[in-house]
mmCIF file of C-alpha atoms in Angstrom:
data_model
loop_
_atom_site.group_PDB
_atom_site.id
_atom_site.type_symbol
_atom_site.label_atom_id
_atom_site.label_comp_id
_atom_site.label_asym_id
_atom_site.label_seq_id
_atom_site.Cartn_x
_atom_site.Cartn_y
_atom_site.Cartn_z
ATOM 1 C CA MET A 696 0.001 -0.004 -0.002
ATOM 2 C CA SER A 697 2.837 2.394 0.830
ATOM 3 C CA ILE A 698 4.375 1.750 -2.619
ATOM 4 C CA LEU A 699 1.020 2.426 -4.341
ATOM 5 C CA LEU A 700 0.654 5.700 -2.448
ATOM 6 C CA ALA A 701 4.233 6.610 -3.349
ATOM 7 C CA ILE A 702 3.518 5.882 -7.028
ATOM 8 C CA GLN A 703 0.411 8.066 -6.914
ATOM 9 C CA GLY A 704 2.369 10.915 -5.369
ATOM 10 C CA ALA A 705 5.171 10.421 -7.887
ATOM 11 C CA ALA A 706 2.701 10.563 -10.776
ATOM 12 C CA SER A 707 1.228 13.831 -9.501
ATOM 13 C CA GLN A 708 4.684 15.387 -9.257
ATOM 14 C CA GLY A 709 5.777 13.845 -12.549
ATOM 15 C CA VAL A 710 2.995 15.470 -14.515
ATOM 16 C CA LEU A 711 3.808 18.879 -12.988
ATOM 17 C CA TRP A 712 7.501 18.460 -13.760
ATOM 18 C CA GLY A 713 6.485 17.192 -17.195
ATOM 19 C CA ILE A 714 5.662 20.780 -18.187
ATOM 20 C CA MET A 715 9.288 21.640 -17.428
ATOM 21 C CA THR A 716 10.332 18.678 -19.562
ATOM 22 C CA LEU A 717 8.275 20.023 -22.465
ATOM 23 C CA GLY A 718 10.147 23.300 -22.188
ATOM 24 C CA LEU A 719 13.494 21.531 -22.075
ATOM 25 C CA TYR A 720 12.507 19.415 -25.100
ATOM 26 C CA ILE A 721 12.129 22.610 -27.154
ATOM 27 C CA THR A 722 15.737 23.649 -26.567
ATOM 28 C CA TYR A 723 17.386 20.245 -26.289
ATOM 29 C CA LYS A 724 15.687 18.462 -29.177
ATOM 30 C CA VAL A 725 13.932 21.069 -31.364
ATOM 31 C CA LEU A 726 16.544 23.847 -31.246
ATOM 32 C CA ASP A 727 19.541 21.589 -30.534
ATOM 33 C CA PHE A 728 20.592 24.124 -27.873
ATOM 34 C CA ALA A 729 22.090 23.061 -24.514
ATOM 35 C CA ASP A 730 20.316 25.610 -22.289
ATOM 36 C CA LEU A 731 21.291 25.644 -18.621
ATOM 37 C CA THR A 732 19.025 28.585 -17.850
ATOM 38 C CA VAL A 733 16.329 26.153 -16.752
ATOM 39 C CA ASP A 734 17.903 25.605 -13.315
ATOM 40 C CA GLY A 735 17.341 29.290 -12.615
ATOM 41 C CA SER A 736 14.052 29.822 -14.479
ATOM 42 C CA PHE A 737 12.400 26.903 -12.657
ATOM 43 C CA ALA A 738 13.120 28.536 -9.300
ATOM 44 C CA LEU A 739 12.127 31.892 -10.803
ATOM 45 C CA GLY A 740 8.623 30.585 -11.449
ATOM 46 C CA GLY A 741 8.336 29.398 -7.869
ATOM 47 C CA ALA A 742 9.664 32.683 -6.468
ATOM 48 C CA VAL A 743 7.298 34.835 -8.535
ATOM 49 C CA THR A 744 4.157 32.811 -7.828
ATOM 50 C CA ALA A 745 4.941 32.472 -4.101
ATOM 51 C CA THR A 746 5.565 36.185 -3.661
ATOM 52 C CA LEU A 747 2.384 37.103 -5.490
ATOM 53 C CA LEU A 748 0.279 34.538 -3.616
ATOM 54 C CA VAL A 749 1.508 35.780 -0.235
ATOM 55 C CA ASN A 750 0.434 39.276 -1.300
ATOM 56 C CA GLY A 751 -3.085 38.095 -2.154
ATOM 57 C CA VAL A 752 -2.862 37.785 -5.947
ATOM 58 C CA ASN A 753 -5.105 35.232 -7.686
ATOM 59 C CA PRO A 754 -3.295 31.850 -8.228
ATOM 60 C CA ILE A 755 -4.008 31.847 -11.982
ATOM 61 C CA LEU A 756 -2.616 35.373 -12.370
ATOM 62 C CA SER A 757 0.469 34.374 -10.398
ATOM 63 C CA LEU A 758 1.029 31.480 -12.844
ATOM 64 C CA LEU A 759 0.693 33.884 -15.767
ATOM 65 C CA ALA A 760 3.234 36.216 -14.171
ATOM 66 C CA ALA A 761 5.624 33.283 -13.667
ATOM 67 C CA PHE A 762 5.185 32.302 -17.331
ATOM 68 C CA VAL A 763 6.085 35.834 -18.462
ATOM 69 C CA ALA A 764 9.062 36.052 -16.066
ATOM 70 C CA GLY A 765 10.448 32.778 -17.432
ATOM 71 C CA GLY A 766 10.047 34.058 -20.972
ATOM 72 C CA ILE A 767 12.069 37.157 -20.111
ATOM 73 C CA ALA A 768 14.851 34.962 -18.692
ATOM 74 C CA GLY A 769 14.883 32.993 -21.937
ATOM 75 C CA ILE A 770 15.104 36.199 -23.948
ATOM 76 C CA VAL A 771 18.145 37.285 -21.914
ATOM 77 C CA THR A 772 19.908 34.000 -22.673
ATOM 78 C CA GLY A 773 18.973 34.322 -26.338
ATOM 79 C CA LEU A 774 20.331 37.862 -26.565
ATOM 80 C CA LEU A 775 23.573 36.894 -24.840
ATOM 81 C CA HIS A 776 24.031 34.071 -27.334
ATOM 82 C CA THR A 777 22.872 35.704 -30.579
ATOM 83 C CA LYS A 778 23.801 39.352 -30.154
ATOM 84 C CA LEU A 779 26.918 39.098 -27.989
ATOM 85 C CA GLN A 780 28.094 35.815 -29.571
ATOM 86 C CA ILE A 781 28.500 34.109 -26.203
ATOM 87 C CA PRO A 782 28.475 30.279 -26.523
ATOM 88 C CA GLY A 783 25.077 28.790 -25.714
ATOM 89 C CA ILE A 784 26.160 26.819 -22.644
ATOM 90 C CA LEU A 785 27.979 29.799 -21.147
ATOM 91 C CA ALA A 786 25.058 32.133 -21.892
ATOM 92 C CA GLY A 787 22.727 29.788 -20.019
ATOM 93 C CA ILE A 788 25.142 29.560 -17.080
ATOM 94 C CA LEU A 789 25.393 33.340 -16.869
ATOM 95 C CA THR A 790 21.616 33.789 -16.793
ATOM 96 C CA MET A 791 21.184 30.915 -14.333
ATOM 97 C CA THR A 792 23.790 32.448 -12.013
ATOM 98 C CA ALA A 793 22.161 35.866 -12.172
ATOM 99 C CA LEU A 794 18.719 34.373 -11.484
ATOM 100 C CA TYR A 795 19.890 33.004 -8.121
ATOM 101 C CA SER A 796 20.314 36.535 -6.790
ATOM 102 C CA ILE A 797 17.219 37.772 -8.625
ATOM 103 C CA ASN A 798 15.065 35.041 -7.053
ATOM 104 C CA ILE A 799 16.240 36.000 -3.569
ATOM 105 C CA ARG A 800 15.477 39.625 -4.411
ATOM 106 C CA ILE A 801 11.958 38.676 -5.515
ATOM 107 C CA MET A 802 11.174 36.672 -2.358
ATOM 108 C CA GLY A 803 13.234 38.818 -0.003
ATOM 109 C CA GLN A 804 14.560 35.617 1.565
ATOM 110 C CA ALA A 805 15.835 32.162 0.619
ATOM 111 C CA ASN A 806 12.389 30.535 0.771
ATOM 112 C CA THR A 807 8.750 31.507 1.034
ATOM 113 C CA PRO A 808 6.215 29.180 2.746
ATOM 114 C CA LEU A 809 2.638 29.046 1.433
ATOM 115 C CA LEU A 810 0.980 27.591 4.527
ATOM 116 C CA GLY A 811 -2.558 28.902 4.801
ATOM 117 C CA VAL A 812 -2.279 30.682 1.449
ATOM 118 C CA ASP A 813 -4.921 30.048 -1.216
ATOM 119 C CA THR A 814 -3.386 28.211 -4.175
ATOM 120 C CA LEU A 815 -4.765 26.460 -7.244
ATOM 121 C CA MET A 816 -4.338 23.098 -5.530
ATOM 122 C CA THR A 817 -6.168 24.150 -2.365
ATOM 123 C CA GLN A 818 -9.026 25.444 -4.513
ATOM 124 C CA PHE A 819 -9.370 22.030 -6.149
ATOM 125 C CA GLU A 820 -9.190 20.360 -2.724
ATOM 126 C CA VAL A 821 -12.062 22.440 -1.396
ATOM 127 C CA LEU A 822 -14.123 22.341 -4.598
ATOM 128 C CA PHE A 823 -13.959 18.574 -5.161
ATOM 129 C CA ASN A 824 -13.103 17.401 -1.616
ATOM 130 C CA MET A 825 -9.907 15.622 -2.654
ATOM 131 C CA SER A 826 -6.354 15.191 -1.402
ATOM 132 C CA ARG A 827 -3.387 17.391 -2.331
ATOM 133 C CA THR A 828 -1.968 14.528 -4.420
ATOM 134 C CA MET A 829 -5.129 14.182 -6.529
ATOM 135 C CA SER A 830 -5.544 17.939 -6.928
ATOM 136 C CA SER A 831 -1.928 18.205 -8.130
ATOM 137 C CA LEU A 832 -2.466 15.296 -10.533
ATOM 138 C CA ILE A 833 -5.618 16.807 -12.007
ATOM 139 C CA THR A 834 -4.106 20.292 -12.260
ATOM 140 C CA GLY A 835 -0.961 18.964 -13.911
ATOM 141 C CA THR A 836 -2.942 16.837 -16.359
ATOM 142 C CA ILE A 837 -5.143 19.761 -17.415
ATOM 143 C CA PHE A 838 -2.148 22.066 -17.943
ATOM 144 C CA SER A 839 -0.173 19.369 -19.765
ATOM 145 C CA VAL A 840 -2.988 18.579 -22.202
ATOM 146 C CA VAL A 841 -3.608 22.268 -22.961
ATOM 147 C CA ILE A 842 0.125 22.987 -23.424
ATOM 148 C CA ILE A 843 0.680 19.949 -25.666
ATOM 149 C CA ALA A 844 -2.254 21.024 -27.855
ATOM 150 C CA ALA A 845 -0.918 24.607 -27.979
ATOM 151 C CA LEU A 846 2.621 23.467 -28.854
ATOM 152 C CA TYR A 847 1.316 21.089 -31.523
ATOM 153 C CA TRP A 848 -0.546 24.005 -33.119
ATOM 154 C CA PHE A 849 2.327 26.466 -32.703
ATOM 155 C CA PHE A 850 4.984 24.266 -34.268
ATOM 156 C CA GLY A 851 2.705 23.774 -37.247
ATOM 157 C CA THR A 852 2.711 27.514 -37.958
ATOM 158 C CA GLU A 853 5.302 29.284 -40.100
ATOM 159 C CA ILE A 854 7.261 30.518 -37.089
ATOM 160 C CA GLY A 855 7.116 27.123 -35.400
ATOM 161 C CA CYS A 856 8.319 25.342 -38.532
ATOM 162 C CA SER A 857 11.143 27.890 -38.844
ATOM 163 C CA ILE A 858 12.226 27.140 -35.245
ATOM 164 C CA ARG A 859 12.271 23.413 -35.945
ATOM 165 C CA ALA A 860 14.181 23.965 -39.188
ATOM 166 C CA THR A 861 16.694 26.182 -37.361
ATOM 167 C CA GLY A 862 17.468 23.329 -35.015
ATOM 168 C CA ASN A 863 17.870 20.880 -37.921
ATOM 169 C CA ASN A 864 19.988 23.006 -40.281
ATOM 170 C CA SER A 865 20.474 26.684 -39.461
ATOM 171 C CA ARG A 866 22.557 27.364 -42.590
ATOM 172 C CA MET A 867 19.850 26.127 -44.894
ATOM 173 C CA VAL A 868 17.239 28.183 -43.034
ATOM 174 C CA ARG A 869 19.349 31.333 -43.351
ATOM 175 C CA ALA A 870 19.657 30.669 -47.072
ATOM 176 C CA GLN A 871 15.849 30.792 -47.206
ATOM 177 C CA GLY A 872 15.858 34.292 -45.726
ATOM 178 C CA VAL A 873 14.857 33.345 -42.167
ATOM 179 C CA ASN A 874 16.479 35.198 -39.264
ATOM 180 C CA THR A 875 17.791 32.266 -37.227
ATOM 181 C CA ASP A 876 18.790 34.515 -34.321
ATOM 182 C CA ASN A 877 15.174 35.527 -33.829
ATOM 183 C CA MET A 878 14.068 31.903 -34.046
ATOM 184 C CA LYS A 879 16.536 30.943 -31.309
ATOM 185 C CA ILE A 880 15.368 33.775 -29.090
ATOM 186 C CA ILE A 881 11.705 32.811 -29.548
ATOM 187 C CA GLY A 882 12.493 29.161 -28.842
ATOM 188 C CA LEU A 883 14.457 29.997 -25.685
ATOM 189 C CA MET A 884 11.717 32.363 -24.555
ATOM 190 C CA LEU A 885 9.001 29.723 -24.956
ATOM 191 C CA SER A 886 11.124 27.009 -23.363
ATOM 192 C CA ASN A 887 11.970 28.963 -20.218
ATOM 193 C CA ALA A 888 8.426 30.287 -19.940
ATOM 194 C CA LEU A 889 7.172 26.695 -19.704
ATOM 195 C CA VAL A 890 9.941 25.759 -17.256
ATOM 196 C CA SER A 891 9.025 28.734 -15.070
ATOM 197 C CA LEU A 892 5.338 27.803 -15.227
ATOM 198 C CA SER A 893 6.242 24.295 -14.088
ATOM 199 C CA GLY A 894 8.219 25.728 -11.169
ATOM 200 C CA ALA A 895 5.228 27.850 -10.204
ATOM 201 C CA LEU A 896 2.897 24.839 -10.239
ATOM 202 C CA VAL A 897 5.341 22.733 -8.223
ATOM 203 C CA ALA A 898 5.650 25.545 -5.655
ATOM 204 C CA GLN A 899 1.876 25.741 -5.307
ATOM 205 C CA SER A 900 1.675 21.949 -4.994
ATOM 206 C CA GLN A 901 4.416 21.501 -2.375
ATOM 207 C CA GLY A 902 3.407 24.599 -0.405
ATOM 208 C CA TYR A 903 6.613 26.611 -0.582
ATOM 209 C CA ALA A 904 9.140 28.149 -2.962
ATOM 210 C CA ASP A 905 12.871 27.844 -2.419
ATOM 211 C CA VAL A 906 15.769 29.533 -4.149
ATOM 212 C CA GLY A 907 17.439 26.156 -4.656
ATOM 213 C CA MET A 908 14.382 24.261 -5.918
ATOM 214 C CA GLY A 909 15.696 24.375 -9.486
ATOM 215 C CA THR A 910 19.016 22.683 -8.712
ATOM 216 C CA GLY A 911 19.487 19.685 -11.001
ATOM 217 C CA THR A 912 16.486 20.554 -13.164
ATOM 218 C CA ILE A 913 18.491 20.158 -16.383
ATOM 219 C CA VAL A 914 19.485 16.590 -15.442
ATOM 220 C CA ILE A 915 15.951 15.616 -14.396
ATOM 221 C CA GLY A 916 14.545 17.076 -17.607
ATOM 222 C CA LEU A 917 17.070 15.306 -19.815
ATOM 223 C CA ALA A 918 16.409 12.015 -18.030
ATOM 224 C CA SER A 919 12.663 12.425 -18.609
ATOM 225 C CA VAL A 920 13.096 13.291 -22.302
ATOM 226 C CA ILE A 921 15.409 10.344 -22.937
ATOM 227 C CA ILE A 922 13.243 7.877 -20.977
ATOM 228 C CA GLY A 923 10.184 9.006 -22.952
ATOM 229 C CA GLU A 924 11.989 8.585 -26.276
ATOM 230 C CA VAL A 925 13.464 5.185 -25.403
ATOM 231 C CA ILE A 926 10.192 3.693 -24.134
ATOM 232 C CA PHE A 927 7.665 5.273 -26.518
ATOM 233 C CA GLY A 928 9.850 6.019 -29.550
ATOM 234 C CA LYS A 929 9.178 8.582 -32.272
ATOM 235 C CA ARG A 930 5.938 7.473 -33.879
ATOM 236 C CA PHE A 931 2.778 8.979 -35.308
ATOM 237 C CA ALA A 932 2.970 12.769 -35.044
ATOM 238 C CA PHE A 933 4.615 15.595 -33.122
ATOM 239 C CA TRP A 934 1.862 15.524 -30.479
ATOM 240 C CA TYR A 935 2.804 11.931 -29.665
ATOM 241 C CA ILE A 936 6.415 12.903 -29.074
ATOM 242 C CA LEU A 937 5.350 15.735 -26.739
ATOM 243 C CA LEU A 938 3.044 13.332 -24.877
ATOM 244 C CA SER A 939 5.851 10.772 -24.522
ATOM 245 C CA VAL A 940 8.037 13.477 -22.939
ATOM 246 C CA VAL A 941 5.445 14.047 -20.183
ATOM 247 C CA PHE A 942 5.076 10.305 -19.640
ATOM 248 C CA GLY A 943 8.861 10.102 -19.421
ATOM 249 C CA SER A 944 8.761 12.598 -16.560
ATOM 250 C CA ILE A 945 6.091 10.539 -14.764
ATOM 251 C CA ILE A 946 8.058 7.299 -15.241
ATOM 252 C CA TYR A 947 11.205 8.947 -13.931
ATOM 253 C CA ARG A 948 9.415 10.121 -10.786
ATOM 254 C CA ILE A 949 7.877 6.670 -10.260
ATOM 255 C CA ILE A 950 11.315 5.032 -10.554
ATOM 256 C CA ILE A 951 12.684 7.412 -7.922
ATOM 257 C CA ALA A 952 9.691 6.830 -5.598
ATOM 258 C CA VAL A 953 9.855 3.031 -5.855
ATOM 259 C CA VAL A 954 13.601 2.937 -5.237
ATOM 260 C CA LEU A 955 13.200 5.186 -2.188
ATOM 261 C CA GLN A 956 10.488 2.874 -0.855
ATOM 262 C CA MET A 957 12.888 -0.030 -1.252
ATOM 263 C CA GLY A 958 15.297 1.595 1.202
ATOM 264 C CA LEU A 959 17.565 3.870 -0.812
ATOM 265 C CA LYS A 960 18.759 6.887 1.148
ATOM 266 C CA SER A 961 17.537 10.280 -0.069
ATOM 267 C CA THR A 962 21.154 11.460 -0.130
ATOM 268 C CA ASP A 963 21.814 8.966 -2.926
ATOM 269 C CA LEU A 964 19.193 10.465 -5.263
ATOM 270 C CA LYS A 965 21.760 12.393 -7.305
ATOM 271 C CA LEU A 966 23.722 9.179 -7.883
ATOM 272 C CA LEU A 967 20.550 7.365 -8.905
ATOM 273 C CA THR A 968 19.612 10.161 -11.282
ATOM 274 C CA ALA A 969 23.045 9.993 -12.934
ATOM 275 C CA ILE A 970 22.727 6.209 -13.326
ATOM 276 C CA VAL A 971 19.212 6.506 -14.822
ATOM 277 C CA VAL A 972 20.344 9.162 -17.310
ATOM 278 C CA ALA A 973 23.447 7.163 -18.261
ATOM 279 C CA ALA A 974 21.370 4.006 -18.752
ATOM 280 C CA ALA A 975 18.758 5.814 -20.826
ATOM 281 C CA LEU A 976 21.469 7.386 -23.025
ATOM 282 C CA ALA A 977 23.284 4.089 -23.449
ATOM 283 C CA LEU A 978 20.201 2.012 -24.304
ATOM 284 C CA PRO A 979 19.767 3.304 -27.905
ATOM 285 C CA VAL A 980 23.492 2.721 -28.533
ATOM 286 C CA ILE A 981 23.287 -0.836 -27.192
ATOM 287 C CA LYS A 982 20.190 -1.489 -29.335
ATOM 288 C CA ALA A 983 21.985 -0.188 -32.446
ATOM 289 C CA LYS A 984 24.995 -2.435 -31.783
ATOM 290 C CA PHE A 985 22.805 -5.524 -31.385
ATOM 291 C CA ALA A 986 20.944 -4.602 -34.586
ATOM 292 C CA LYS A 987 24.244 -4.376 -36.493
ATOM 293 C CA LYS A 988 25.379 -7.734 -35.148
ATOM 294 C CA LYS A 989 22.154 -9.332 -36.359
ATOM 295 C CA GLN A 990 22.630 -7.806 -39.827
ATOM 296 C CA PHE A 991 26.186 -9.090 -40.175
ATOM 297 C CA VAL A 992 25.696 -12.669 -39.048
ATOM 298 C CA PRO A 993 28.350 -14.968 -40.662
ATOM 299 C CA GLN A 994 27.120 -16.852 -43.717
ATOM 300 C CA GLU A 995 27.982 -20.220 -42.061
ATOM 301 C CA ALA A 996 25.719 -19.369 -39.135
ATOM 302 C CA LYS A 997 22.858 -18.448 -41.490
ATOM 303 C CA ASN A 998 23.230 -21.739 -43.447
ATOM 304 C CA ALA A 999 23.295 -23.692 -40.218
#
């Protein structure tokens, strides 16, 4: 029973973190851009929504403000990279580092508790008489479905197709007269806006925002993306890929929850995360090697 409850809690957190994974997918897979801003923009979303909630702002409006704040952080990284010609990884590190101080400035302290504060999750709890876990699961599911539908539509537009093409072959896109710098900035803006929104939802779910809540976000997001791709593959349409990314986040959280229930110390979570990411990255390579071995079976073995 304890494992089942842990899985339910992990699923509710996984779907909220899945929105962050969708944002990371845009930079990591669509734009082919290693953006480390997400560690800072995730905490930025939590800081913004917590500060606004404590001051009596509507939970939905606080989420909108977090979304906009994350978009601004993405624009800063994009400008550092495209206009100042700073390498992408370094640009993300610079913005992430600056956001640590900015987040403390926003909250006025290292963390902000939301005990007794009206949040989106508490509204669902009161309205439908449900637990915090179920309210988080329902909230995350609703947001994930809406965001996946919006992203599927957006990346079918001219701008969205240009962003995807920029990630595939920026030189070819420039030859077609598209400003690839603008496409990168838009992609980074959208990515970090979603990451910040995820941070805001997680803060409302767990009941506090902390300046360090985004630490390791990039690793968690990459693990979720890779797990989703390995298990579900790239089939059907773009919406399926986006959906698999969210499921990857849920599966990752369930793996962590089950292992913790089996007795793993919480201090070993970073090690477990590294092992999961390494295994997920290595699995496609191992599959490809086995496929090659099957193709080049010796003729004597085939005749036998």
